[in-house]
PDB file of C-alpha atoms in Angstrom:
ATOM      1  CA  UNK A 358       0.121  -0.066  -0.010  1.00 33.00           C
ATOM      2  CA  UNK A 359       1.576   3.361  -1.019  1.00 36.00           C
ATOM      3  CA  UNK A 360       2.471   5.885   1.595  1.00 36.00           C
ATOM      4  CA  UNK A 361      -0.313   8.461   2.400  1.00 41.00           C
ATOM      5  CA  UNK A 362      -3.149   5.891   1.249  1.00 47.00           C
ATOM      6  CA  UNK A 363      -5.656   5.225   3.813  1.00 52.00           C
ATOM      7  CA  UNK A 364      -5.967   1.655   4.867  1.00 69.00           C
ATOM      8  CA  UNK A 365      -9.189  -0.181   3.496  1.00 79.00           C
ATOM      9  CA  UNK A 366     -10.325  -1.454   0.296  1.00 95.00           C
ATOM     10  CA  UNK A 367      -9.086  -0.309  -3.072  1.00 98.00           C
ATOM     11  CA  UNK A 368     -11.977   1.202  -5.019  1.00 98.00           C
ATOM     12  CA  UNK A 369     -12.776   2.206  -8.473  1.00 98.00           C
ATOM     13  CA  UNK A 370     -16.088   4.305  -8.872  1.00 98.00           C
ATOM     14  CA  UNK A 371     -17.630   4.524 -12.171  1.00 98.00           C
ATOM     15  CA  UNK A 372     -20.224   7.021 -10.884  1.00 98.00           C
ATOM     16  CA  UNK A 373     -19.207  10.630 -10.471  1.00 97.00           C
ATOM     17  CA  UNK A 374     -21.560  11.368  -7.524  1.00 97.00           C
ATOM     18  CA  UNK A 375     -20.172   8.399  -5.631  1.00 98.00           C
ATOM     19  CA  UNK A 376     -16.718   9.151  -6.491  1.00 98.00           C
ATOM     20  CA  UNK A 377     -16.887  12.558  -4.728  1.00 98.00           C
ATOM     21  CA  UNK A 378     -18.833  11.037  -1.938  1.00 98.00           C
ATOM     22  CA  UNK A 379     -15.955   8.384  -1.411  1.00 98.00           C
ATOM     23  CA  UNK A 380     -13.108  10.376  -1.850  1.00 97.00           C
ATOM     24  CA  UNK A 381     -14.705  13.262   0.718  1.00 97.00           C
ATOM     25  CA  UNK A 382     -15.478  10.658   3.283  1.00 97.00           C
ATOM     26  CA  UNK A 383     -12.529   8.316   2.905  1.00 93.00           C
ATOM     27  CA  UNK A 384      -9.593  10.059   1.333  1.00 90.00           C
ATOM     28  CA  UNK A 385      -7.009   7.695  -0.229  1.00 93.00           C
ATOM     29  CA  UNK A 386      -9.556   4.713  -0.743  1.00 97.00           C
ATOM     30  CA  UNK A 387     -10.135   5.480  -4.419  1.00 98.00           C
ATOM     31  CA  UNK A 388      -7.540   4.081  -6.934  1.00 98.00           C
ATOM     32  CA  UNK A 389      -9.417   4.572 -10.205  1.00 98.00           C
ATOM     33  CA  UNK A 390     -12.318   6.784 -11.554  1.00 98.00           C
ATOM     34  CA  UNK A 391     -14.148   7.565 -14.895  1.00 98.00           C
ATOM     35  CA  UNK A 392     -13.114  10.832 -16.817  1.00 97.00           C
ATOM     36  CA  UNK A 393     -16.475  12.507 -15.919  1.00 96.00           C
ATOM     37  CA  UNK A 394     -15.425  12.239 -12.145  1.00 97.00           C
ATOM     38  CA  UNK A 395     -14.403  15.853 -11.911  1.00 95.00           C
ATOM     39  CA  UNK A 396     -14.994  16.157  -8.206  1.00 95.00           C
ATOM     40  CA  UNK A 397     -13.353  16.890  -5.827  1.00 95.00           C
ATOM     41  CA  UNK A 398     -10.937  18.997  -7.777  1.00 93.00           C
ATOM     42  CA  UNK A 399      -7.469  17.662  -8.127  1.00 93.00           C
ATOM     43  CA  UNK A 400      -8.426  13.929  -7.370  1.00 96.00           C
ATOM     44  CA  UNK A 401      -5.434  11.941  -8.439  1.00 95.00           C
ATOM     45  CA  UNK A 402      -6.428   8.684  -9.417  1.00 97.00           C
ATOM     46  CA  UNK A 403      -6.247   6.473 -12.524  1.00 98.00           C
ATOM     47  CA  UNK A 404      -8.744   7.428 -15.080  1.00 98.00           C
ATOM     48  CA  UNK A 405     -10.407   4.349 -16.608  1.00 98.00           C
ATOM     49  CA  UNK A 406     -12.733   6.090 -19.295  1.00 97.00           C
ATOM     50  CA  UNK A 407     -16.412   7.033 -19.482  1.00 97.00           C
ATOM     51  CA  UNK A 408     -19.456   5.986 -17.490  1.00 97.00           C
ATOM     52  CA  UNK A 409     -20.747   4.231 -20.614  1.00 96.00           C
ATOM     53  CA  UNK A 410     -17.475   2.927 -22.419  1.00 96.00           C
ATOM     54  CA  UNK A 411     -15.174   2.029 -19.240  1.00 98.00           C
ATOM     55  CA  UNK A 412     -11.947   0.690 -19.782  1.00 98.00           C
ATOM     56  CA  UNK A 413     -12.452  -2.725 -18.275  1.00 98.00           C
ATOM     57  CA  UNK A 414      -8.996  -3.964 -18.477  1.00 98.00           C
ATOM     58  CA  UNK A 415      -7.578  -0.808 -17.107  1.00 98.00           C
ATOM     59  CA  UNK A 416     -10.176  -1.445 -14.147  1.00 98.00           C
ATOM     60  CA  UNK A 417      -9.105  -5.187 -13.904  1.00 98.00           C
ATOM     61  CA  UNK A 418      -5.589  -4.254 -13.971  1.00 98.00           C
ATOM     62  CA  UNK A 419      -5.926  -2.210 -10.807  1.00 98.00           C
ATOM     63  CA  UNK A 420      -7.127  -5.125  -9.143  1.00 97.00           C
ATOM     64  CA  UNK A 421      -9.709  -3.216  -6.876  1.00 98.00           C
ATOM     65  CA  UNK A 422     -11.418  -4.801  -3.927  1.00 98.00           C
ATOM     66  CA  UNK A 423     -14.387  -3.061  -4.915  1.00 98.00           C
ATOM     67  CA  UNK A 424     -16.224  -1.488  -7.903  1.00 98.00           C
ATOM     68  CA  UNK A 425     -18.980   1.017  -7.346  1.00 98.00           C
ATOM     69  CA  UNK A 426     -21.533   1.389 -10.066  1.00 98.00           C
ATOM     70  CA  UNK A 427     -25.257   2.500 -10.597  1.00 98.00           C
ATOM     71  CA  UNK A 428     -27.782   0.709 -12.775  1.00 97.00           C
ATOM     72  CA  UNK A 429     -28.523   3.951 -14.762  1.00 95.00           C
ATOM     73  CA  UNK A 430     -25.283   5.358 -15.377  1.00 95.00           C
ATOM     74  CA  UNK A 431     -23.244   2.101 -16.172  1.00 98.00           C
ATOM     75  CA  UNK A 432     -23.904  -0.566 -18.675  1.00 97.00           C
ATOM     76  CA  UNK A 433     -24.907  -4.095 -17.419  1.00 97.00           C
ATOM     77  CA  UNK A 434     -22.648  -5.741 -20.031  1.00 98.00           C
ATOM     78  CA  UNK A 435     -19.519  -3.995 -18.791  1.00 98.00           C
ATOM     79  CA  UNK A 436     -20.231  -4.916 -15.142  1.00 98.00           C
ATOM     80  CA  UNK A 437     -20.559  -8.466 -16.162  1.00 98.00           C
ATOM     81  CA  UNK A 438     -17.142  -8.412 -17.402  1.00 98.00           C
ATOM     82  CA  UNK A 439     -15.896  -7.062 -14.379  1.00 98.00           C
ATOM     83  CA  UNK A 440     -17.828  -9.572 -12.137  1.00 98.00           C
ATOM     84  CA  UNK A 441     -16.593 -12.499 -14.841  1.00 98.00           C
ATOM     85  CA  UNK A 442     -12.927 -11.087 -13.877  1.00 98.00           C
ATOM     86  CA  UNK A 443     -13.685 -11.787  -9.943  1.00 98.00           C
ATOM     87  CA  UNK A 444     -14.293  -8.197  -8.957  1.00 98.00           C
ATOM     88  CA  UNK A 445     -16.959  -7.399  -6.553  1.00 98.00           C
ATOM     89  CA  UNK A 446     -19.298  -4.874  -8.034  1.00 98.00           C
ATOM     90  CA  UNK A 447     -21.566  -2.921  -5.707  1.00 98.00           C
ATOM     91  CA  UNK A 448     -24.408  -1.667  -8.021  1.00 98.00           C
ATOM     92  CA  UNK A 449     -26.454   1.372  -6.764  1.00 98.00           C
ATOM     93  CA  UNK A 450     -30.148   2.337  -7.644  1.00 98.00           C
ATOM     94  CA  UNK A 451     -31.111   6.091  -7.195  1.00 97.00           C
ATOM     95  CA  UNK A 452     -34.575   7.290  -8.339  1.00 97.00           C
ATOM     96  CA  UNK A 453     -35.406   9.059  -5.257  1.00 97.00           C
ATOM     97  CA  UNK A 454     -34.022  11.018  -2.238  1.00 97.00           C
ATOM     98  CA  UNK A 455     -34.671   8.257   0.164  1.00 97.00           C
ATOM     99  CA  UNK A 456     -32.760   5.620  -1.955  1.00 98.00           C
ATOM    100  CA  UNK A 457     -29.979   8.096  -2.639  1.00 98.00           C
ATOM    101  CA  UNK A 458     -29.272   8.430   1.382  1.00 98.00           C
ATOM    102  CA  UNK A 459     -29.857   4.703   1.844  1.00 98.00           C
ATOM    103  CA  UNK A 460     -27.420   3.868  -1.107  1.00 98.00           C
ATOM    104  CA  UNK A 461     -24.812   6.498  -0.056  1.00 98.00           C
ATOM    105  CA  UNK A 462     -24.563   4.744   3.679  1.00 98.00           C
ATOM    106  CA  UNK A 463     -24.397   1.167   2.053  1.00 98.00           C
ATOM    107  CA  UNK A 464     -21.592   2.220  -0.443  1.00 98.00           C
ATOM    108  CA  UNK A 465     -19.450   3.997   2.473  1.00 98.00           C
ATOM    109  CA  UNK A 466     -20.197   2.088   5.529  1.00 97.00           C
ATOM    110  CA  UNK A 467     -20.880  -1.583   4.072  1.00 97.00           C
ATOM    111  CA  UNK A 468     -18.647  -1.122   0.880  1.00 97.00           C
ATOM    112  CA  UNK A 469     -15.776   1.099   2.220  1.00 97.00           C
ATOM    113  CA  UNK A 470     -15.990   0.214   5.629  1.00 96.00           C
ATOM    114  CA  UNK A 471     -15.962   3.811   7.042  1.00 95.00           C
ATOM    115  CA  UNK A 472     -18.130   5.548   9.447  1.00 95.00           C
ATOM    116  CA  UNK A 473     -21.293   7.564   8.102  1.00 96.00           C
ATOM    117  CA  UNK A 474     -19.775  10.779   7.236  1.00 97.00           C
ATOM    118  CA  UNK A 475     -21.145  13.996   9.065  1.00 97.00           C
ATOM    119  CA  UNK A 476     -22.234  15.532   5.670  1.00 98.00           C
ATOM    120  CA  UNK A 477     -24.670  12.241   5.447  1.00 98.00           C
ATOM    121  CA  UNK A 478     -26.446  13.158   8.566  1.00 97.00           C
ATOM    122  CA  UNK A 479     -26.471  16.830   7.295  1.00 97.00           C
ATOM    123  CA  UNK A 480     -28.081  15.972   4.348  1.00 97.00           C
ATOM    124  CA  UNK A 481     -30.796  14.100   5.957  1.00 96.00           C
ATOM    125  CA  UNK A 482     -31.421  17.006   8.125  1.00 96.00           C
ATOM    126  CA  UNK A 483     -31.462  19.698   5.347  1.00 96.00           C
ATOM    127  CA  UNK A 484     -33.966  17.545   3.500  1.00 96.00           C
ATOM    128  CA  UNK A 485     -36.494  16.833   6.587  1.00 93.00           C
ATOM    129  CA  UNK A 486     -37.186  20.572   6.995  1.00 78.00           C
ATOM    130  CA  UNK A 487     -40.164  21.458   4.752  1.00 58.00           C
ATOM    131  CA  UNK A 488     -39.479  24.106   1.921  1.00 59.00           C
ATOM    132  CA  UNK A 489     -40.976  27.400   2.811  1.00 60.00           C
ATOM    133  CA  UNK A 490     -44.568  28.186   1.582  1.00 48.00           C
ATOM    134  CA  UNK A 491     -44.683  30.648  -1.352  1.00 50.00           C
ATOM    135  CA  UNK A 492     -46.082  34.114  -0.712  1.00 48.00           C
ATOM    136  CA  UNK A 493     -50.015  34.205  -0.695  1.00 38.00           C
ATOM    137  CA  UNK A 494     -50.290  36.359  -3.722  1.00 36.00           C
ATOM    138  CA  UNK A 495     -48.817  33.417  -5.563  1.00 43.00           C
ATOM    139  CA  UNK A 496     -51.405  30.833  -4.761  1.00 37.00           C
ATOM    140  CA  UNK A 497     -53.594  32.155  -7.519  1.00 38.00           C
ATOM    141  CA  UNK A 498     -50.934  31.329 -10.213  1.00 46.00           C
ATOM    142  CA  UNK A 499     -49.660  28.134  -9.229  1.00 45.00           C
ATOM    143  CA  UNK A 500     -52.810  26.496  -7.451  1.00 44.00           C
ATOM    144  CA  UNK A 501     -54.158  26.033  -4.161  1.00 42.00           C
ATOM    145  CA  UNK A 502     -51.296  24.640  -2.518  1.00 51.00           C
ATOM    146  CA  UNK A 503     -48.891  26.916  -4.382  1.00 60.00           C
ATOM    147  CA  UNK A 504     -47.280  24.124  -6.335  1.00 77.00           C
ATOM    148  CA  UNK A 505     -45.579  25.160  -9.556  1.00 92.00           C
ATOM    149  CA  UNK A 506     -45.790  22.972 -12.760  1.00 96.00           C
ATOM    150  CA  UNK A 507     -42.373  22.727 -14.616  1.00 97.00           C
ATOM    151  CA  UNK A 508     -41.066  21.017 -17.595  1.00 98.00           C
ATOM    152  CA  UNK A 509     -37.438  19.981 -17.024  1.00 98.00           C
ATOM    153  CA  UNK A 510     -35.127  19.835 -20.183  1.00 98.00           C
ATOM    154  CA  UNK A 511     -31.983  17.712 -19.901  1.00 98.00           C
ATOM    155  CA  UNK A 512     -30.930  17.974 -23.464  1.00 98.00           C
ATOM    156  CA  UNK A 513     -31.564  19.607 -26.754  1.00 97.00           C
ATOM    157  CA  UNK A 514     -31.229  18.809 -30.178  1.00 94.00           C
ATOM    158  CA  UNK A 515     -33.372  16.760 -29.729  1.00 97.00           C
ATOM    159  CA  UNK A 516     -35.404  18.016 -26.895  1.00 98.00           C
ATOM    160  CA  UNK A 517     -35.535  15.608 -23.650  1.00 98.00           C
ATOM    161  CA  UNK A 518     -36.934  15.887 -20.187  1.00 98.00           C
ATOM    162  CA  UNK A 519     -37.470  14.536 -17.135  1.00 98.00           C
ATOM    163  CA  UNK A 520     -40.137  11.921 -16.992  1.00 98.00           C
ATOM    164  CA  UNK A 521     -41.319   9.430 -14.441  1.00 97.00           C
ATOM    165  CA  UNK A 522     -39.197   7.894 -11.446  1.00 96.00           C
ATOM    166  CA  UNK A 523     -36.263  10.205 -11.348  1.00 97.00           C
ATOM    167  CA  UNK A 524     -34.025  11.233  -8.707  1.00 97.00           C
ATOM    168  CA  UNK A 525     -34.300  15.012  -9.891  1.00 97.00           C
ATOM    169  CA  UNK A 526     -37.949  14.925 -10.151  1.00 97.00           C
ATOM    170  CA  UNK A 527     -38.239  13.874  -6.426  1.00 97.00           C
ATOM    171  CA  UNK A 528     -36.108  16.589  -5.191  1.00 97.00           C
ATOM    172  CA  UNK A 529     -38.370  19.074  -7.461  1.00 96.00           C
ATOM    173  CA  UNK A 530     -41.370  17.489  -5.929  1.00 95.00           C
ATOM    174  CA  UNK A 531     -40.039  18.003  -2.370  1.00 94.00           C
ATOM    175  CA  UNK A 532     -39.672  21.524  -3.040  1.00 94.00           C
ATOM    176  CA  UNK A 533     -42.966  22.064  -4.376  1.00 93.00           C
ATOM    177  CA  UNK A 534     -42.167  21.830  -8.091  1.00 95.00           C
ATOM    178  CA  UNK A 535     -44.463  19.459 -10.224  1.00 95.00           C
ATOM    179  CA  UNK A 536     -42.942  17.683 -13.158  1.00 97.00           C
ATOM    180  CA  UNK A 537     -45.371  17.991 -15.778  1.00 97.00           C
ATOM    181  CA  UNK A 538     -44.130  14.819 -17.575  1.00 98.00           C
ATOM    182  CA  UNK A 539     -43.455  12.803 -14.135  1.00 97.00           C
ATOM    183  CA  UNK A 540     -46.246  10.380 -15.028  1.00 96.00           C
ATOM    184  CA  UNK A 541     -44.985   9.804 -18.771  1.00 97.00           C
ATOM    185  CA  UNK A 542     -44.238   6.028 -19.718  1.00 96.00           C
ATOM    186  CA  UNK A 543     -40.491   7.135 -20.147  1.00 97.00           C
ATOM    187  CA  UNK A 544     -38.176   8.296 -17.702  1.00 96.00           C
ATOM    188  CA  UNK A 545     -36.319  10.678 -20.066  1.00 97.00           C
ATOM    189  CA  UNK A 546     -38.954  11.288 -22.982  1.00 98.00           C
ATOM    190  CA  UNK A 547     -37.936  13.076 -26.267  1.00 98.00           C
ATOM    191  CA  UNK A 548     -40.677  15.628 -26.505  1.00 98.00           C
ATOM    192  CA  UNK A 549     -41.033  18.100 -29.531  1.00 98.00           C
ATOM    193  CA  UNK A 550     -40.521  21.776 -28.624  1.00 98.00           C
ATOM    194  CA  UNK A 551     -44.032  22.540 -29.555  1.00 97.00           C
ATOM    195  CA  UNK A 552     -45.449  20.218 -27.275  1.00 98.00           C
ATOM    196  CA  UNK A 553     -43.420  21.467 -24.333  1.00 98.00           C
ATOM    197  CA  UNK A 554     -44.269  24.786 -24.869  1.00 97.00           C
ATOM    198  CA  UNK A 555     -48.239  23.552 -24.604  1.00 97.00           C
ATOM    199  CA  UNK A 556     -47.810  21.178 -21.751  1.00 97.00           C
ATOM    200  CA  UNK A 557     -49.332  23.494 -19.426  1.00 95.00           C
ATOM    201  CA  UNK A 558     -46.181  24.545 -17.262  1.00 97.00           C
ATOM    202  CA  UNK A 559     -45.676  27.846 -15.705  1.00 95.00           C
ATOM    203  CA  UNK A 560     -42.036  27.208 -15.296  1.00 97.00           C
ATOM    204  CA  UNK A 561     -38.953  25.809 -17.210  1.00 98.00           C
ATOM    205  CA  UNK A 562     -36.264  24.176 -15.254  1.00 98.00           C
ATOM    206  CA  UNK A 563     -32.646  24.307 -16.994  1.00 98.00           C
ATOM    207  CA  UNK A 564     -29.983  22.509 -15.162  1.00 98.00           C
ATOM    208  CA  UNK A 565     -26.517  22.836 -16.590  1.00 97.00           C
ATOM    209  CA  UNK A 566     -25.914  19.063 -17.137  1.00 94.00           C
ATOM    210  CA  UNK A 567     -26.107  16.733 -18.680  1.00 94.00           C
ATOM    211  CA  UNK A 568     -26.563  19.446 -21.276  1.00 97.00           C
ATOM    212  CA  UNK A 569     -25.303  22.894 -20.254  1.00 97.00           C
ATOM    213  CA  UNK A 570     -28.075  25.184 -20.509  1.00 98.00           C
ATOM    214  CA  UNK A 571     -27.223  28.959 -19.691  1.00 98.00           C
ATOM    215  CA  UNK A 572     -28.921  32.351 -19.860  1.00 97.00           C
ATOM    216  CA  UNK A 573     -28.212  32.378 -23.771  1.00 97.00           C
ATOM    217  CA  UNK A 574     -28.820  28.690 -24.486  1.00 98.00           C
ATOM    218  CA  UNK A 575     -32.399  27.419 -23.289  1.00 98.00           C
ATOM    219  CA  UNK A 576     -34.754  30.343 -21.875  1.00 98.00           C
ATOM    220  CA  UNK A 577     -35.190  31.648 -25.583  1.00 98.00           C
ATOM    221  CA  UNK A 578     -36.916  28.550 -26.375  1.00 98.00           C
ATOM    222  CA  UNK A 579     -39.779  29.170 -23.880  1.00 98.00           C
ATOM    223  CA  UNK A 580     -40.977  32.659 -24.713  1.00 97.00           C
ATOM    224  CA  UNK A 581     -43.041  34.217 -22.039  1.00 94.00           C
ATOM    225  CA  UNK A 582     -42.246  31.309 -19.473  1.00 96.00           C
ATOM    226  CA  UNK A 583     -39.972  31.884 -16.593  1.00 96.00           C
ATOM    227  CA  UNK A 584     -36.634  30.130 -16.517  1.00 97.00           C
ATOM    228  CA  UNK A 585     -34.913  28.699 -13.591  1.00 97.00           C
ATOM    229  CA  UNK A 586     -31.030  28.024 -14.219  1.00 98.00           C
ATOM    230  CA  UNK A 587     -30.042  25.597 -11.756  1.00 97.00           C
ATOM    231  CA  UNK A 588     -26.658  23.965 -10.851  1.00 97.00           C
ATOM    232  CA  UNK A 589     -26.897  20.550 -11.941  1.00 96.00           C
ATOM    233  CA  UNK A 590     -24.613  19.181  -8.994  1.00 96.00           C
ATOM    234  CA  UNK A 591     -27.696  20.174  -6.585  1.00 97.00           C
ATOM    235  CA  UNK A 592     -30.172  18.737  -8.902  1.00 97.00           C
ATOM    236  CA  UNK A 593     -28.809  15.468 -10.055  1.00 96.00           C
ATOM    237  CA  UNK A 594     -25.774  14.537  -7.935  1.00 97.00           C
ATOM    238  CA  UNK A 595     -26.097  12.371  -4.611  1.00 96.00           C
ATOM    239  CA  UNK A 596     -23.224  12.952  -2.261  1.00 96.00           C
ATOM    240  CA  UNK A 597     -21.915  15.866  -0.265  1.00 97.00           C
ATOM    241  CA  UNK A 598     -23.932  18.571  -2.517  1.00 97.00           C
ATOM    242  CA  UNK A 599     -26.959  17.295  -1.069  1.00 97.00           C
ATOM    243  CA  UNK A 600     -26.595  18.807   2.208  1.00 96.00           C
ATOM    244  CA  UNK A 601     -26.591  22.552   0.468  1.00 96.00           C
ATOM    245  CA  UNK A 602     -28.916  21.516  -2.328  1.00 97.00           C
ATOM    246  CA  UNK A 603     -32.385  22.362  -0.744  1.00 96.00           C
ATOM    247  CA  UNK A 604     -31.370  26.219   0.062  1.00 94.00           C
ATOM    248  CA  UNK A 605     -29.422  26.461  -3.554  1.00 95.00           C
ATOM    249  CA  UNK A 606     -32.403  24.993  -5.460  1.00 96.00           C
ATOM    250  CA  UNK A 607     -35.002  26.931  -3.551  1.00 93.00           C
ATOM    251  CA  UNK A 608     -33.059  30.060  -4.436  1.00 93.00           C
ATOM    252  CA  UNK A 609     -32.684  29.388  -8.098  1.00 95.00           C
ATOM    253  CA  UNK A 610     -36.515  28.446  -8.197  1.00 93.00           C
ATOM    254  CA  UNK A 611     -37.959  31.553  -6.828  1.00 83.00           C
TER     255      UNK A 611
END
């Protein structure tokens, strides 16, 4: 074991959110991560390709004790090859906040053998507090309960939005934002722009990942509709950012 590396399992992470969670909570356990694992800044580990096209040979060569993956972000055939090589692969499923918190504890405590970090408790506490109610004047526009109806694009050319059963959709619902396409049969449906404009939303939520929507790229497609530009890390990442996400998202959604 190299000097300065924390004692414990050698871990390869194929999920950016989990990479950050492990690196912050158990410095030194990570020996490999994908090219998309950009947090924490300056992470010095072997890069093993993308989430959808990992270099399985490079991962196997690292001889990790544990590979951390996600059923949505990583491909089953790649994980099967890693298992076939005798590696222990922990696959997470995260489609709600509750799942995220449970899976983070499973990865860190059960998988990595470390104590549950303070930020995880802070995240639970932050999301247990109810979102502040909207001003009384807004009830007429957003309905009796003050809920806003939003479309949430995640890509353009073609336009794709959040559909059913998504982690980001669950976070928005907890903040009083109803996803117009939350009951769509697909999780990430492709919807023509004219249909998005006519969907009955009073807000368009534009994260900066996976597509990088900006003030100059996105809002102009929805004339007359308020646009909320949100940090994708707070909306789609499950890790240390969860502790700050409620306040950051509320501010962006005003």
